[in-house]
Short mmCIF file of C-alpha atoms in Angstrom, two decimals:
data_model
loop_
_atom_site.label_atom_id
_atom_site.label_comp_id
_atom_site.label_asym_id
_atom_site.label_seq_id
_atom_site.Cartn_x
_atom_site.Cartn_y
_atom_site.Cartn_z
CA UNK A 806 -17.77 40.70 -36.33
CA UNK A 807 -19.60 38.48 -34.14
CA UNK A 808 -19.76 34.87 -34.90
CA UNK A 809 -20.55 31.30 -33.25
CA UNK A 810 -20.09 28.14 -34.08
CA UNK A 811 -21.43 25.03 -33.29
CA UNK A 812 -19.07 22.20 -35.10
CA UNK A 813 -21.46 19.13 -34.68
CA UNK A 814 -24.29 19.14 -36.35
CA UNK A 815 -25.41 15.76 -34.04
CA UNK A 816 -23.97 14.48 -30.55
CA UNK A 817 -25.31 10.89 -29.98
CA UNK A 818 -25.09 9.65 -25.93
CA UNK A 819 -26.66 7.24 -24.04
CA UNK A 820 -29.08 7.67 -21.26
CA UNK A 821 -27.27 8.05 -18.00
CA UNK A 822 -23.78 9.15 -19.83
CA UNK A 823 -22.22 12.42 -19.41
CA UNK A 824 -23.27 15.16 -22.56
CA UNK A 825 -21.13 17.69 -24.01
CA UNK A 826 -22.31 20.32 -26.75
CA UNK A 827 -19.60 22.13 -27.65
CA UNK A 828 -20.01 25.74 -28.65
CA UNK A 829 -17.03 28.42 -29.82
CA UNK A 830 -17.65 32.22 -30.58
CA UNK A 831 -15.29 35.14 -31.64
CA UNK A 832 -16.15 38.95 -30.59
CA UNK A 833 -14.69 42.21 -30.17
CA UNK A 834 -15.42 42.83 -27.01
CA UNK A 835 -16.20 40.41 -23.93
CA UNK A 836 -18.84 38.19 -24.62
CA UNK A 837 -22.14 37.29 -23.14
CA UNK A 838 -23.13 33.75 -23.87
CA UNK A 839 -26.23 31.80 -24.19
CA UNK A 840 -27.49 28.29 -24.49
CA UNK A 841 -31.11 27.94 -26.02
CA UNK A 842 -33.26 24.30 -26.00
CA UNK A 843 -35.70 23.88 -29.09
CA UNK A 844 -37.91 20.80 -28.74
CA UNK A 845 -40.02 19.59 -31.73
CA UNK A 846 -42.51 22.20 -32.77
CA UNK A 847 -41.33 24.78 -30.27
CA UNK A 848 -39.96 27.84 -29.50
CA UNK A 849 -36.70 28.20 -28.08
CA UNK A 850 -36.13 28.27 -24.28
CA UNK A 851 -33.66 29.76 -22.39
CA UNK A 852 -31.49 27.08 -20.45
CA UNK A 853 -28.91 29.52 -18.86
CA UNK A 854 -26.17 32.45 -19.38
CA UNK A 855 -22.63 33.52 -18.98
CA UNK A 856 -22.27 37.54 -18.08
CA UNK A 857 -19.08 37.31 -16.21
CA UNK A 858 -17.60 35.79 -12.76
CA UNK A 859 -17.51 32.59 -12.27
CA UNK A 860 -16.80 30.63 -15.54
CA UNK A 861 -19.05 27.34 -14.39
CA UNK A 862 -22.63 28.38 -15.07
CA UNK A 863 -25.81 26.40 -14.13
CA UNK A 864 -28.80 26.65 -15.56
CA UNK A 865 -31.77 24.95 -15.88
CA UNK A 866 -32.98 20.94 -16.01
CA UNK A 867 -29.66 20.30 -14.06
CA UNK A 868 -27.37 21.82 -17.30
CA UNK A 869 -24.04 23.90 -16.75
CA UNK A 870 -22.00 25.24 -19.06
CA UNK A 871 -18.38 25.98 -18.75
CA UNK A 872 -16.79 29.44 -19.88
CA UNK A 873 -13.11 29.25 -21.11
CA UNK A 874 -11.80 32.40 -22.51
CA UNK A 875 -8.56 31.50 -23.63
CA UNK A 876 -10.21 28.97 -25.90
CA UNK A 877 -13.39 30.97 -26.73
CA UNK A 878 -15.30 28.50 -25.91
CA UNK A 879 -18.92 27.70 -23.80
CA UNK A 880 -19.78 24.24 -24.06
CA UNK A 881 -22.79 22.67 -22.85
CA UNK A 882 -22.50 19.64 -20.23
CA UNK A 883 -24.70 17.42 -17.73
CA UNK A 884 -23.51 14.97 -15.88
CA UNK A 885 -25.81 12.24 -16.63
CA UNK A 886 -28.36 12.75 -19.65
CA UNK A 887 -32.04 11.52 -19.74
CA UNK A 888 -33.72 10.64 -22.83
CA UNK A 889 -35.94 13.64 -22.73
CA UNK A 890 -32.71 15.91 -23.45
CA UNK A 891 -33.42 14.77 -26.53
CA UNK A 892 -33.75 18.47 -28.52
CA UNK A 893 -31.79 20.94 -30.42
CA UNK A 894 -29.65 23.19 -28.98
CA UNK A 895 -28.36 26.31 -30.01
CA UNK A 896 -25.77 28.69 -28.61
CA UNK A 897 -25.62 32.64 -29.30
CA UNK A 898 -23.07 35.19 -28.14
CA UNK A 899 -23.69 39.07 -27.71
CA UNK A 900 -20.73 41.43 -27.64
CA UNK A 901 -20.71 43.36 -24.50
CA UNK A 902 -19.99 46.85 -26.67
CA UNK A 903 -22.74 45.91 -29.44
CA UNK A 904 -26.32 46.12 -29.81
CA UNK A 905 -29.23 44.08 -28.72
CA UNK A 906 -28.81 41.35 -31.30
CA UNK A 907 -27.84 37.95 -30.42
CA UNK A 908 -25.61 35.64 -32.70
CA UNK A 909 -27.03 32.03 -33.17
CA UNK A 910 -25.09 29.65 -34.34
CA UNK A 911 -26.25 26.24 -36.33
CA UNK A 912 -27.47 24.05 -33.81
CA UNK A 913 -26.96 20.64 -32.00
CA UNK A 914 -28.86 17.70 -32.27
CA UNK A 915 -28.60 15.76 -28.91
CA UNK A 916 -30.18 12.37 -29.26
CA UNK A 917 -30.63 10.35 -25.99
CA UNK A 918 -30.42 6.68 -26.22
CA UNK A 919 -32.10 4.49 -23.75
CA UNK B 52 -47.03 35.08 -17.28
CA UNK B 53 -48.32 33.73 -20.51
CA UNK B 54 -45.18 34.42 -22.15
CA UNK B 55 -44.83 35.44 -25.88
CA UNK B 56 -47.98 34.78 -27.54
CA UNK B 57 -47.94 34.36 -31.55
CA UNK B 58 -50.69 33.74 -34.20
CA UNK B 59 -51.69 32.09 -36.06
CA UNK B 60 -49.50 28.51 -35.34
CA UNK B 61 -50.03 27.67 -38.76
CA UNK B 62 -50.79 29.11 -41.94
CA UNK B 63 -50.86 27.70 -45.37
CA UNK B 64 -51.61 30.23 -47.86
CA UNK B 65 -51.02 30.63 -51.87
CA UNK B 66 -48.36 32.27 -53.69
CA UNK B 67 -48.96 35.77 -54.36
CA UNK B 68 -51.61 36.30 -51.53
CA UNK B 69 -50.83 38.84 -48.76
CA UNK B 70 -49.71 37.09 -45.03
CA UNK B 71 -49.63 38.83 -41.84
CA UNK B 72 -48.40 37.41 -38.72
CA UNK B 73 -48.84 38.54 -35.22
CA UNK B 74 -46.83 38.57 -31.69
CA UNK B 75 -47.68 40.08 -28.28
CA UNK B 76 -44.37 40.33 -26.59
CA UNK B 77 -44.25 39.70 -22.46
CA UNK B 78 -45.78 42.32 -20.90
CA UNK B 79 -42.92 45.00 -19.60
CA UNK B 80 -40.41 43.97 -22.13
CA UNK B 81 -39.40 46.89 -24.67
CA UNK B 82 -37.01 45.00 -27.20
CA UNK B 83 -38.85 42.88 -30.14
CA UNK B 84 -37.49 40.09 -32.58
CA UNK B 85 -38.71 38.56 -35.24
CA UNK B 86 -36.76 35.64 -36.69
CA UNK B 87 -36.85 33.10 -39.76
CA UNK B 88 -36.32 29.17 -39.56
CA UNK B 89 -35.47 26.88 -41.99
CA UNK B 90 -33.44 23.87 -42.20
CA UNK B 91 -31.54 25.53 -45.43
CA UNK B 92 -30.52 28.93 -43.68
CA UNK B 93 -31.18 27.94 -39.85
CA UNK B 94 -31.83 30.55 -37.61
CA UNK B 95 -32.63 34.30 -38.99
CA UNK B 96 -33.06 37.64 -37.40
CA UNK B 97 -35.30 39.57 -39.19
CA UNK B 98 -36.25 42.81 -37.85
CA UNK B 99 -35.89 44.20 -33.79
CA UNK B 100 -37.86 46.88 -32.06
CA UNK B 101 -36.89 48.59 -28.84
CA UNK B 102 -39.67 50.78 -27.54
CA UNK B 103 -41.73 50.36 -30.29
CA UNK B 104 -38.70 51.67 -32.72
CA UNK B 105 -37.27 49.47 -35.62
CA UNK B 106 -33.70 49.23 -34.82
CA UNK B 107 -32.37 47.12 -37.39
CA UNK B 108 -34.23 46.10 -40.36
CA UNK B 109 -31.21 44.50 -42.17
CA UNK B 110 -32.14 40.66 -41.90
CA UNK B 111 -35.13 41.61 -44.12
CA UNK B 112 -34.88 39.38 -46.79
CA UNK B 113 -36.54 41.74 -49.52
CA UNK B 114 -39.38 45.02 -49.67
CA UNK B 115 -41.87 41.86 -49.86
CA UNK B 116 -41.48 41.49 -45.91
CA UNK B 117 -42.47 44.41 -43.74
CA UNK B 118 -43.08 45.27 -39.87
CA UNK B 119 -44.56 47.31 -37.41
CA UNK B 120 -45.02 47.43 -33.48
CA UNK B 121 -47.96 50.00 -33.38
CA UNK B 122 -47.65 49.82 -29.75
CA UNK B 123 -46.08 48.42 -27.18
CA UNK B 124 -47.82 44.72 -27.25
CA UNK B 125 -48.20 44.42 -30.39
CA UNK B 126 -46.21 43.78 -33.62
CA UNK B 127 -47.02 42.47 -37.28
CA UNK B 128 -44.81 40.87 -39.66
CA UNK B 129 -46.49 40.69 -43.38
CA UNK B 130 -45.29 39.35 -46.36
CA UNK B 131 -46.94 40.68 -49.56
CA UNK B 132 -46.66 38.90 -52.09
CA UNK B 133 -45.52 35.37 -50.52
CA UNK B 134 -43.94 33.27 -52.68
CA UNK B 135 -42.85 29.43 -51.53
CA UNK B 136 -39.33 30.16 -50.63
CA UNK B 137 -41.22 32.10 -47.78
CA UNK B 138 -42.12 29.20 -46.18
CA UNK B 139 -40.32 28.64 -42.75
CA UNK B 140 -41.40 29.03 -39.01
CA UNK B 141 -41.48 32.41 -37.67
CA UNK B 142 -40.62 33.20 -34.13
CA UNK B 143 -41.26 36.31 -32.16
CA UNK B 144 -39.36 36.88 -29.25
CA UNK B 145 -39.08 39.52 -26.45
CA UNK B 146 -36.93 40.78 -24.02
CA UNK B 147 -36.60 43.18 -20.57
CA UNK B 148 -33.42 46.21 -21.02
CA UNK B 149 -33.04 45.19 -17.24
CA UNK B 150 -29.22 44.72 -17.09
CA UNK B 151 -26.17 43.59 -18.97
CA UNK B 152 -27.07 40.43 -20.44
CA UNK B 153 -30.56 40.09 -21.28
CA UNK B 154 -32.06 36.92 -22.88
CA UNK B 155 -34.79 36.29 -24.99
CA UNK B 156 -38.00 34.69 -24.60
CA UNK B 157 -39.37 33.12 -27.66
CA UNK B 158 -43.03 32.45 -28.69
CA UNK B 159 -44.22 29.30 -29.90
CA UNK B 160 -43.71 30.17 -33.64
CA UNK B 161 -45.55 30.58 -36.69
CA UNK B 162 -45.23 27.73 -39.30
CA UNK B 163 -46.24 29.51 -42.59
CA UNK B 164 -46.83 27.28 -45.90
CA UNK B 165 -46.63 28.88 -49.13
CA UNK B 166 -48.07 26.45 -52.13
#
């Protein structure tokens, strides 16, 4: 079965600091990977994707996220974080040989401090 | 684009009456979602559509909740009777069979009240 997870429920960093979300996932087949931003009393946007090739993805409002298959993982990192990071963010897998349905997992509270 | 477009943004209704909430999906897209938040159970798939189809109806919570996509911009989830433990924000969300991997754009959400 199909299953992420997101192990911190709340990553605190300050304003100009590198950011790291950390997301892991476990499917059958090879994985496409997502990261999602929620900001307060929004939908969820789509920041960027893995599919396959090279395992440094960018995305959007100057995020990247690095694939590592030998550690199933796809975490979430900028370079230097701005207070209006500040969101939830949520990472979701879909096995290559399923369905339509993408896996969520928990979500991340980033909090940017000035 | 105007992207996903859900209503209403808020509704605060009383247990037992009848709820019905509505998404237009982005224009071209075939697949539908409709998911549940809440801060107890997170992030929920409820029902999908793909051309208009339900596909998989399992994250239903009970026969209270149903759905339809009478066409192809267009889809209603009801709840009838709604009962407090219903109350959560509902997101809609669409997406394009275009490729591979193909991501989902969400609406703005539904925030349903139940008192």
């Amino acid at each position: 079965a199909q299953s992420v997870a997101q192990p911190e429920d709340q990553v605190n960093v300050a304003e100009g600091n590198p950011l790291t979300v950390k997301c892991t996932y476990s499917v059958s087949g090879n994985p496409y990977l997502f990261w999602y931003v929620q900001y307060p009393n929004r939908g969820l946007q789509f920041l960027l994707k893995y599919i396959t090739g090279d395992n440094l993805v960018k995305g959007s409002y100057g995020f990247e996220a690095e694939f590592n298959k030998s550690q199933t993982s796809f975490h979430l990192k900028k370079p230097s974080a701005l207070v209006s990071d500040s969101a939830l963010y949520f990472c979701a897998v879909r096995d290559s040989s399923n369905t339509d349905k993408l896996i969520f997992g928990t979500g991340t509270r980033l909090q940017v401090f000035p | 684009d105007a992207g996903v477009i859900q209503s209403p943004r808020h509704e605060v209704t009383e247990m037992g009456q009848e709820v019905t909430l509505r998404c237009k999906p982005i224009s071209g897209h075939d697949y539908l979602f409709w998911y549940r938040q809440t801060m107890m159970r997170g992030l929920e798939l409820l029902i999908y559509f793909n051309n208009n189809v339900p596909i998989d109806d399992s994250g239903m919570p009970e026969d209270r909740f149903s759905a339809k996509m009478p066409n192809a911009s267009f889809s209603t989830l009801k709840i009838q009777p709604s009962e407090p433990r219903d109350s959560a924000v509902y997101f809609c969300a669409s997406s394009f069979y275009g490729g591979r991997a193909r991501e989902q754009y969400f609406g703005p959400g539904t925030r349903l009240t139940v008192t």
